[in-house]
XYZ file of C-alpha atoms in Angstrom:
648
model
C 75.294 -240.086 13.815
C 71.961 -238.392 14.492
C 71.607 -234.684 15.155
C 72.121 -233.700 18.805
C 69.146 -232.760 20.958
C 69.053 -229.446 22.848
C 66.035 -229.078 25.115
C 64.846 -225.776 26.531
C 62.684 -226.353 29.634
C 59.833 -224.144 30.934
C 62.227 -222.603 33.506
C 64.520 -221.647 30.551
C 67.194 -224.190 31.479
C 68.720 -226.006 28.522
C 69.708 -229.672 28.604
C 71.621 -231.534 25.902
C 71.219 -235.170 24.851
C 72.206 -237.453 22.029
C 69.841 -237.247 19.116
C 66.936 -239.673 19.390
C 66.451 -239.217 23.127
C 62.812 -239.186 24.226
C 60.648 -236.974 26.428
C 60.700 -239.722 29.042
C 64.493 -239.703 29.103
C 64.439 -235.913 29.549
C 61.985 -236.329 32.445
C 64.283 -238.918 34.028
C 67.199 -236.493 33.743
C 65.178 -233.795 35.502
C 64.144 -236.062 38.370
C 62.603 -239.433 39.288
C 59.373 -237.874 40.583
C 58.678 -236.139 37.280
C 59.610 -239.254 35.332
C 57.147 -241.341 37.333
C 54.332 -238.809 36.840
C 55.019 -238.133 33.140
C 52.205 -238.838 30.688
C 53.394 -237.128 27.485
C 55.675 -234.413 26.144
C 54.754 -231.083 24.605
C 57.345 -230.166 21.978
C 57.119 -226.604 20.700
C 53.441 -226.645 21.670
C 52.651 -229.997 20.019
C 51.739 -233.055 22.095
C 54.022 -236.073 21.509
C 54.311 -239.520 23.005
C 56.888 -240.013 25.751
C 58.659 -242.597 23.580
C 58.931 -240.507 20.386
C 62.584 -239.842 19.418
C 63.526 -236.152 19.440
C 66.263 -234.170 17.669
C 67.258 -230.571 17.095
C 66.658 -227.495 19.221
C 63.275 -227.771 20.906
C 61.246 -226.366 23.765
C 59.816 -229.181 25.889
C 57.242 -229.428 28.648
C 56.549 -232.688 30.460
C 52.803 -233.285 30.685
C 51.475 -234.817 33.926
C 48.014 -235.354 35.389
C 48.180 -231.785 36.759
C 48.140 -230.542 33.171
C 44.670 -230.300 31.593
C 46.036 -232.116 28.537
C 47.135 -235.008 30.744
C 43.545 -236.120 31.240
C 43.153 -236.452 27.455
C 46.222 -238.722 27.340
C 44.724 -240.861 30.115
C 41.428 -241.150 28.203
C 43.192 -242.029 24.969
C 45.001 -244.817 26.806
C 41.792 -246.021 28.471
C 40.317 -246.174 24.960
C 42.900 -248.801 24.024
C 42.254 -250.672 27.275
C 38.546 -250.777 26.411
C 39.289 -252.211 22.965
C 41.576 -254.766 24.584
C 38.773 -255.751 26.973
C 36.310 -256.161 24.100
C 38.739 -258.356 22.181
C 39.349 -260.533 25.255
C 35.621 -261.045 25.816
C 34.524 -261.085 22.152
C 37.470 -262.549 20.183
C 35.687 -262.288 16.807
C 34.952 -258.557 17.248
C 36.696 -256.237 14.791
C 38.075 -252.952 16.100
C 37.532 -249.842 13.986
C 38.705 -246.323 14.884
C 38.819 -244.502 18.181
C 38.065 -240.877 18.948
C 40.164 -237.896 17.821
C 39.038 -235.578 20.626
C 39.749 -236.940 24.109
C 39.040 -233.719 26.002
C 36.045 -235.310 27.721
C 35.384 -238.843 26.473
C 36.857 -241.793 24.653
C 35.147 -244.170 22.234
C 35.730 -247.083 19.907
C 33.600 -248.564 17.151
C 33.331 -252.357 16.887
C 31.969 -254.753 14.309
C 30.270 -257.507 16.336
C 27.809 -260.286 15.688
C 25.062 -258.711 17.807
C 24.570 -255.391 19.627
C 26.140 -254.988 23.056
C 23.737 -255.429 25.980
C 23.923 -253.574 29.326
C 25.291 -256.797 30.799
C 28.019 -256.863 28.122
C 29.026 -253.301 29.024
C 29.321 -254.265 32.697
C 31.563 -257.203 31.765
C 33.732 -254.986 29.536
C 34.166 -252.411 32.308
C 35.120 -255.140 34.796
C 37.641 -256.547 32.319
C 39.125 -253.060 31.880
C 39.797 -252.898 35.625
C 41.583 -256.254 35.377
C 43.760 -254.999 32.512
C 44.611 -251.803 34.403
C 45.648 -253.885 37.421
C 48.096 -255.764 35.185
C 50.051 -252.493 34.767
C 51.179 -253.443 31.273
C 53.481 -250.850 29.668
C 52.366 -249.055 26.480
C 54.954 -249.675 23.771
C 55.377 -247.496 20.682
C 56.495 -249.412 17.600
C 57.332 -248.042 14.141
C 56.472 -250.606 11.467
C 56.394 -250.905 7.714
C 53.114 -250.989 5.858
C 53.719 -254.658 5.064
C 54.362 -255.522 8.721
C 51.190 -253.757 9.826
C 49.154 -255.471 7.101
C 50.502 -258.888 8.068
C 49.613 -258.298 11.712
C 46.020 -257.261 11.040
C 45.451 -260.042 8.516
C 46.606 -262.516 11.154
C 44.200 -260.944 13.687
C 41.287 -260.999 11.202
C 40.959 -257.201 11.441
C 39.602 -256.394 7.967
C 38.460 -252.922 9.036
C 41.992 -252.120 10.220
C 43.373 -253.137 6.830
C 41.085 -250.572 5.221
C 42.184 -247.929 7.750
C 45.800 -248.828 7.016
C 45.184 -248.157 3.332
C 44.030 -244.622 4.253
C 47.499 -243.722 5.567
C 49.346 -241.807 2.798
C 52.409 -243.381 1.232
C 55.599 -242.239 2.895
C 53.925 -241.390 6.208
C 55.340 -243.065 9.312
C 53.168 -245.941 10.582
C 53.136 -246.555 14.309
C 51.519 -249.202 16.471
C 50.859 -248.989 20.187
C 50.868 -252.210 22.161
C 50.030 -253.140 25.714
C 49.862 -256.775 26.678
C 48.534 -258.707 23.678
C 46.618 -255.762 22.191
C 47.938 -253.687 19.270
C 46.403 -250.902 17.207
C 47.345 -248.305 14.620
C 47.856 -245.071 16.546
C 49.986 -241.934 16.699
C 49.615 -241.679 20.490
C 50.406 -240.240 22.896
C 49.771 -242.814 25.611
C 50.582 -243.206 29.289
C 53.681 -245.147 30.368
C 51.646 -248.066 31.703
C 48.008 -248.910 32.357
C 48.217 -248.180 36.098
C 48.326 -244.425 35.293
C 44.666 -244.756 34.293
C 43.428 -244.008 37.789
C 39.670 -244.353 37.292
C 37.476 -245.154 34.307
C 33.865 -245.940 33.502
C 31.792 -246.674 30.409
C 28.979 -244.255 29.662
C 26.772 -245.491 26.824
C 26.476 -247.566 23.661
C 25.122 -246.385 20.329
C 25.054 -247.453 16.708
C 27.363 -246.078 14.011
C 28.488 -246.829 10.470
C 31.936 -247.595 9.115
C 33.377 -244.301 7.873
C 30.002 -242.715 8.532
C 28.552 -244.327 5.393
C 24.968 -245.428 5.994
C 25.421 -248.059 3.283
C 28.448 -249.518 5.053
C 28.750 -252.014 7.918
C 26.710 -251.195 11.029
C 28.985 -250.848 14.058
C 28.576 -250.607 17.819
C 30.112 -247.544 19.484
C 31.021 -247.583 23.175
C 31.667 -244.284 24.959
C 33.613 -243.961 28.189
C 35.705 -241.560 30.205
C 38.739 -241.776 32.472
C 40.631 -239.637 34.965
C 43.763 -239.752 37.057
C 41.796 -240.639 40.216
C 38.339 -241.561 41.504
C 37.689 -238.094 42.943
C 37.979 -236.469 39.507
C 35.800 -239.176 37.943
C 33.138 -238.693 40.618
C 33.121 -234.931 40.020
C 32.764 -235.514 36.268
C 29.844 -237.916 36.707
C 28.173 -235.327 38.936
C 28.576 -232.756 36.149
C 27.046 -235.236 33.710
C 23.972 -235.612 35.924
C 23.698 -231.836 36.190
C 24.029 -231.588 32.413
C 21.118 -234.009 31.972
C 18.968 -231.832 34.243
C 19.944 -228.770 32.214
C 19.695 -230.414 28.775
C 18.157 -227.689 26.607
C 16.041 -230.239 24.750
C 14.282 -231.111 28.004
C 14.272 -227.671 29.665
C 13.127 -225.924 26.484
C 10.110 -228.197 26.209
C 9.288 -227.940 29.938
C 9.360 -224.132 29.756
C 7.194 -224.093 26.625
C 9.883 -222.520 24.427
C 9.930 -224.899 21.470
C 9.003 -228.322 20.152
C 11.440 -230.655 18.423
C 9.872 -233.103 15.983
C 12.523 -234.819 13.850
C 9.866 -236.921 12.148
C 8.367 -233.759 10.639
C 11.308 -231.334 10.428
C 14.697 -232.829 11.341
C 17.187 -230.227 12.452
C 14.731 -227.365 12.882
C 12.726 -226.364 15.989
C 9.110 -225.268 16.152
C 9.230 -222.115 18.290
C 6.290 -221.498 20.619
C 5.335 -217.917 21.663
C 7.662 -217.955 24.691
C 10.498 -219.243 22.543
C 9.877 -216.480 20.018
C 10.014 -213.926 22.854
C 13.425 -215.299 23.841
C 14.617 -215.454 20.226
C 13.444 -211.937 19.391
C 14.808 -210.616 22.668
C 18.317 -211.695 21.684
C 18.024 -210.414 18.117
C 16.518 -207.097 19.209
C 19.285 -206.631 21.768
C 22.013 -206.980 19.138
C 19.980 -204.961 16.631
C 19.591 -202.085 19.100
C 23.396 -201.846 19.299
C 23.823 -201.498 15.547
C 23.309 -197.717 15.243
C 25.925 -197.058 17.927
C 28.443 -199.443 16.337
C 27.745 -198.158 12.832
C 25.949 -201.157 11.306
C 23.165 -201.079 8.749
C 20.932 -204.060 8.062
C 20.600 -205.554 4.604
C 18.454 -208.381 3.276
C 19.755 -210.779 0.642
C 17.971 -213.610 -1.225
C 17.556 -217.169 -0.034
C 18.328 -218.654 -3.465
C 21.374 -218.070 -5.636
C 22.723 -219.554 -8.822
C 25.699 -221.784 -8.107
C 28.001 -219.298 -9.856
C 27.914 -217.100 -6.734
C 29.235 -219.914 -4.542
C 31.808 -220.923 -7.147
C 33.096 -217.389 -7.043
C 33.217 -217.285 -3.237
C 34.981 -220.664 -2.992
C 32.157 -222.339 -1.055
C 31.139 -224.484 -4.038
C 34.398 -226.417 -3.895
C 34.922 -226.366 -0.125
C 31.358 -226.559 1.194
C 29.286 -228.259 -1.515
C 28.230 -231.303 0.518
C 26.996 -229.108 3.360
C 24.548 -227.158 1.194
C 21.161 -227.838 -0.399
C 21.095 -227.770 -4.213
C 18.468 -228.278 -6.865
C 17.963 -227.736 -10.584
C 16.205 -224.677 -11.906
C 13.863 -224.383 -14.877
C 16.612 -223.507 -17.339
C 18.689 -226.380 -18.659
C 21.856 -226.811 -16.651
C 20.791 -224.235 -14.047
C 21.889 -225.154 -10.519
C 20.519 -223.242 -7.535
C 21.777 -223.263 -3.969
C 19.876 -222.385 -0.788
C 21.786 -219.809 1.229
C 24.035 -221.413 3.869
C 25.993 -218.268 4.718
C 25.574 -214.524 4.161
C 29.061 -213.489 3.065
C 28.821 -214.268 -0.703
C 25.585 -212.271 -0.972
C 27.113 -209.331 0.904
C 30.184 -209.376 -1.348
C 27.978 -209.355 -4.424
C 25.982 -206.474 -2.953
C 29.184 -204.500 -2.359
C 30.218 -205.066 -5.982
C 26.988 -203.633 -7.402
C 27.982 -200.002 -6.804
C 31.006 -197.748 -7.142
C 32.600 -197.350 -3.702
C 34.766 -194.561 -2.295
C 37.080 -194.463 0.716
C 34.689 -191.815 2.066
C 32.023 -194.548 2.551
C 34.307 -196.905 4.444
C 33.977 -198.691 6.729
C 30.768 -200.208 5.402
C 29.249 -202.457 8.078
C 26.384 -204.680 6.959
C 24.401 -207.025 9.190
C 21.735 -209.646 8.466
C 19.556 -212.015 10.513
C 17.917 -214.057 7.718
C 17.518 -217.837 7.813
C 20.365 -220.063 6.678
C 20.210 -223.759 5.801
C 22.960 -226.365 5.933
C 22.809 -230.035 5.023
C 24.046 -231.461 8.317
C 24.117 -235.255 8.600
C 21.136 -236.615 10.509
C 23.376 -238.348 13.025
C 24.988 -235.048 14.056
C 21.745 -233.144 14.714
C 21.436 -232.205 18.395
C 18.462 -230.149 19.519
C 19.312 -226.496 18.917
C 23.086 -226.795 19.114
C 23.426 -228.584 15.750
C 20.639 -227.764 13.304
C 19.883 -227.480 9.607
C 17.915 -224.231 9.787
C 19.238 -221.272 11.769
C 20.069 -217.572 11.778
C 23.184 -215.690 12.848
C 23.781 -212.207 14.201
C 25.954 -211.946 11.155
C 27.948 -208.895 10.107
C 30.497 -208.077 7.413
C 32.762 -205.057 7.442
C 34.453 -203.591 4.359
C 37.168 -201.122 5.252
C 40.574 -199.763 4.360
C 43.401 -202.053 5.529
C 44.646 -199.563 8.129
C 41.133 -199.475 9.656
C 41.209 -203.196 10.542
C 42.673 -202.801 14.061
C 40.004 -200.289 15.029
C 37.245 -202.564 13.721
C 38.576 -205.578 15.630
C 38.797 -203.437 18.787
C 35.131 -202.504 18.306
C 34.279 -206.206 18.125
C 35.806 -206.745 21.582
C 33.815 -203.796 22.947
C 30.590 -205.188 21.522
C 31.311 -208.661 22.902
C 31.927 -207.233 26.377
C 28.679 -205.271 26.283
C 26.509 -208.134 25.045
C 27.974 -210.825 27.287
C 27.794 -208.521 30.306
C 24.045 -208.037 29.857
C 23.668 -211.813 29.537
C 25.682 -212.557 32.672
C 28.394 -214.474 30.795
C 31.685 -214.206 32.669
C 35.231 -215.481 32.254
C 35.352 -215.197 28.458
C 38.711 -216.156 26.926
C 40.069 -215.319 23.475
C 41.909 -217.555 21.037
C 43.222 -217.095 17.492
C 42.687 -219.909 14.983
C 45.434 -220.091 12.367
C 45.415 -221.310 8.781
C 44.494 -224.934 8.039
C 46.304 -227.249 5.636
C 43.942 -226.253 2.809
C 43.307 -222.527 2.507
C 42.643 -219.738 0.029
C 45.038 -216.840 -0.415
C 48.763 -216.386 0.126
C 50.631 -217.675 3.214
C 52.322 -214.287 3.705
C 48.936 -212.545 3.836
C 47.712 -215.093 6.386
C 50.793 -214.438 8.512
C 50.060 -210.700 8.543
C 46.370 -211.237 9.371
C 47.095 -213.748 12.141
C 49.629 -211.359 13.685
C 47.068 -208.533 13.558
C 44.476 -210.648 15.360
C 46.918 -211.791 18.045
C 47.903 -208.159 18.675
C 44.224 -207.167 18.868
C 43.513 -209.848 21.473
C 46.457 -208.703 23.570
C 45.475 -205.047 23.100
C 42.046 -205.929 24.501
C 43.732 -207.260 27.645
C 43.321 -211.001 27.031
C 45.984 -213.707 27.066
C 45.972 -215.098 23.517
C 45.672 -218.844 23.012
C 46.498 -220.285 19.597
C 44.321 -222.915 17.918
C 46.744 -224.127 15.278
C 45.111 -225.050 11.966
C 41.546 -224.455 13.212
C 40.636 -221.492 10.981
C 38.092 -221.679 8.162
C 39.592 -222.101 4.683
C 39.164 -218.410 3.878
C 40.052 -216.548 7.076
C 42.018 -216.618 10.343
C 39.770 -215.761 13.273
C 39.448 -214.725 16.871
C 37.146 -216.964 18.901
C 35.418 -215.818 22.082
C 35.297 -218.903 24.320
C 33.638 -219.289 27.677
C 33.075 -222.100 30.142
C 29.547 -222.691 31.350
C 28.556 -223.560 34.915
C 29.398 -227.211 34.194
C 32.920 -226.334 33.077
C 32.268 -227.043 29.386
C 34.032 -224.833 26.841
C 31.976 -223.184 24.080
C 32.930 -220.850 21.238
C 30.420 -218.028 20.789
C 31.528 -214.852 19.034
C 34.087 -214.760 16.226
C 35.803 -212.136 14.074
C 37.690 -213.129 10.924
C 39.905 -211.286 8.462
C 38.948 -212.650 5.043
C 41.924 -213.601 2.919
C 40.058 -214.584 -0.228
C 36.641 -213.157 -1.013
C 37.488 -209.490 -1.722
C 39.874 -210.671 -4.433
C 37.620 -213.436 -5.755
C 34.761 -210.935 -6.158
C 37.021 -208.201 -7.533
C 35.888 -205.795 -4.828
C 37.320 -202.315 -4.989
C 36.996 -198.745 -3.795
C 38.452 -195.479 -5.006
C 41.106 -194.397 -2.540
C 42.413 -190.995 -1.530
C 44.859 -191.150 -4.429
C 42.073 -191.628 -6.968
C 43.207 -195.192 -7.667
C 41.227 -198.407 -7.231
C 42.097 -200.420 -4.091
C 40.904 -203.731 -2.644
C 39.106 -203.397 0.698
C 39.825 -205.497 3.750
C 36.861 -207.667 4.744
C 35.935 -208.825 8.227
C 33.288 -211.381 9.228
C 31.946 -210.973 12.733
C 29.279 -212.533 14.956
C 28.785 -211.893 18.668
C 26.269 -214.629 19.503
C 26.947 -216.779 16.447
C 24.058 -219.041 15.498
C 21.011 -217.821 17.447
C 19.700 -221.382 17.753
C 23.001 -222.717 19.032
C 23.376 -219.820 21.442
C 19.893 -220.421 22.878
C 20.708 -224.099 23.430
C 23.997 -223.270 25.160
C 22.431 -220.454 27.187
C 19.547 -222.609 28.406
C 22.025 -225.172 29.715
C 24.269 -222.511 31.260
C 21.416 -220.784 33.078
C 19.202 -223.835 33.570
C 16.387 -221.685 32.153
C 16.865 -218.951 34.786
C 17.149 -216.129 32.274
C 17.954 -212.511 33.118
C 14.889 -210.434 33.956
C 15.085 -208.439 30.720
C 15.209 -211.568 28.546
C 12.770 -213.878 30.365
C 9.857 -214.917 28.129
C 7.589 -214.287 31.134
C 9.084 -211.542 33.265
C 6.455 -211.621 35.996
C 3.278 -213.466 36.940
C 0.481 -211.880 38.982
C -0.993 -214.149 41.680
C -4.405 -213.185 43.129
C -5.031 -215.012 46.404
C -8.737 -215.490 45.661
C -11.170 -215.414 42.751
C -12.662 -212.151 44.066
C -9.408 -210.355 43.296
C -9.365 -211.358 39.607
C -10.401 -207.874 38.486
C -7.612 -206.106 40.374
C -5.080 -208.692 39.174
C -6.099 -207.964 35.568
C -5.603 -204.221 36.197
C -2.049 -204.918 37.420
C -1.335 -207.029 34.334
C -2.691 -204.341 31.998
C -0.604 -201.617 33.658
C 2.575 -203.644 33.235
C 1.833 -204.790 29.695
C 1.174 -201.199 28.656
C 4.847 -200.526 29.380
C 6.002 -203.438 27.228
C 6.540 -205.985 30.006
C 5.776 -209.659 29.412
C 3.377 -210.502 32.247
C 0.888 -213.301 32.894
C -1.767 -213.867 35.529
C -2.652 -217.128 37.289
C -6.430 -217.159 37.764
C -6.622 -220.823 38.740
C -8.601 -221.649 41.878
C -5.510 -222.977 43.658
C -3.726 -222.049 46.860
C -1.171 -219.259 46.779
C 1.571 -221.740 47.695
C 0.687 -223.890 44.700
C 0.766 -220.888 42.361
C 4.138 -219.758 43.692
C 5.591 -223.233 43.201
C 4.266 -223.341 39.646
C 5.835 -219.958 38.866
C 9.132 -221.184 40.362
C 8.935 -224.309 38.235
C 8.472 -222.189 35.099
C 11.508 -220.061 36.092
C 9.546 -216.796 36.243
C 11.932 -214.285 37.869
C 9.240 -212.236 39.658
C 5.855 -213.025 41.203
C 3.444 -210.279 42.221
C 0.991 -211.286 44.938
C -2.265 -209.353 45.252
C -4.622 -209.741 48.213
C -7.365 -207.638 49.742
C -4.919 -205.267 51.394
C -3.032 -204.727 48.115
C -6.342 -204.015 46.325
C -7.392 -201.466 48.944
C -4.013 -199.690 48.907
C -3.261 -199.963 45.161
C -0.124 -202.026 45.750
C 1.362 -205.428 44.980
C 3.732 -207.629 47.002
C 6.780 -208.627 44.873
C 8.632 -211.886 45.414
C 11.935 -212.735 43.672
C 12.584 -216.250 42.423
C 15.246 -218.166 44.368
C 15.608 -215.398 46.924
C 14.759 -215.104 50.624
C 14.924 -211.324 50.388
C 11.708 -209.756 51.670
C 10.442 -206.888 49.534
C 7.829 -204.572 50.966
C 4.571 -204.028 49.122
C 5.004 -201.429 46.373
C 2.542 -198.909 44.973
C 1.658 -199.499 41.349
C 2.867 -196.035 40.290
C 6.286 -196.966 41.730
C 6.487 -200.606 40.613
C 5.448 -200.185 36.981
C 8.055 -197.577 35.941
C 10.739 -199.339 37.970
C 10.201 -202.676 36.211
C 9.874 -200.969 32.829
C 13.202 -199.234 33.404
C 14.889 -202.476 34.489
C 13.660 -204.218 31.325
C 14.616 -201.355 29.014
C 18.100 -201.153 30.572
C 18.423 -204.922 30.181
C 19.199 -205.591 33.825
C 19.887 -209.078 35.073
C 17.504 -208.636 38.026
C 14.321 -206.552 38.338
C 15.481 -204.640 41.421
C 19.065 -203.412 41.175
């Protein structure tokens, strides 16, 4: 007889069942309305299929379409419906793997005789609607390896047989069926296809089996799905907005950078305005360093591989780095992909005392990572980048104070950038990690307490930490509702010991320091890409590559316009002048198009009175003409104080 099932519900009620009961049966016991709406179960925080047998003492939530996770279950199910539609229309097609992350999209890769055409995609989408109307139930089936192999051999699914071989011996093998379609899958899936309220296919692209460019060339179809048409319509609207805000397009239109993958894949060419934006961000963080106790260091770009073997990156990160042979026989050199090993080596080069701690080192130098060409995306996924990187070496009892300072710095930086609604999450240890589990438990607990001490609810990202450190992630949602991770702080569980780092403590004995990794913006390139899309290129006044443009209304006023420009530039402001023989309306529209936050109109009256007439972008507010001796210091102060708007 199987172990009994005791279920604690979100309202703290406890229900008891025979062992092997499912989340769906629990939902039915609670009420028919919940049972009808149920999409999945969440057992002790982990998502499970409604049909998965349960035992023991558990905490259970029933996931419905009102739950954010419910939409991912709907998309995962629509993914199977899409594969079913492809198989119905193209019987010889082989189905490869679907998508792991269903937070926004679904996808499947197919081996087909010829690439899908737009007409094919329309037919597949129409067939999906037919399948959904059939309301076929999704059925979970546990099978043996031999049974699964026999099924896929019969279906001619050679790719599936290879995927089946990837499943470790002893691991449970499950199929999900609806109608005549079956696939290897852990779930979860909806009860029946009718719970997929609205779906559409988005695009088709090429891919390779297992990502191997020497393997079979596949066709990948992307789609999305929601509980109803209203949610789908809102999503498609966000997609259109995202296209308008795409940093690869906006960055080029604003003259910030050029992307030329034929010449330098994964690395932008920054134009002067882009450099102004880039330096503005770096200088902002750099200006905070004295107050937060950081000192900048500069470490080499090339290291012998022994450094990365010592840090653990050689074994865990080798394929993501660039390597080459040196002049000496057997010498292997690596291009720097991260700053932490160099900083640890630097710490080890001198005798350290507790009186020096905390030591806070920061570095902005270039880093290079061997990202696959297919993953490169403008600025958000690159091969060459820099970070506002910092490493803190301190006594263990100083860790809480240092993590608190990270939250203060994040609040200050994000506030000046107009980033609101930041959330905090703690990523816990992955399956493969360095260090001792007990030490990870202590570090994770310390980070969770720090998040709560800072006044944030703490979300847990189970297993998402890097191999060497649990971390706090500062997440925010942009204007399109997309979630991004920006700043992070990590307590390193491995490197101080691997490098033999030590300091002389108050007792005269040698002790190992605690080590923290922290970044507020993260990768500067990635942050710029995200920030462009969040703002649409409407940067804060202090950060705008061009803070103001002077607009003379006639050629005769060119001299006075140049005087205005010179006065503003002398105070460090980034100002341009439009001397083109165009109408004032045309010049204003051009400045608006280039997202310049402030235009300064000069006419005959302004010349006679020594004034200018300011005009704010995207504002109907009328600002009276201002004398130059008032305007110049006011704008200089707004820029120096890093204000979002020039007049606050």
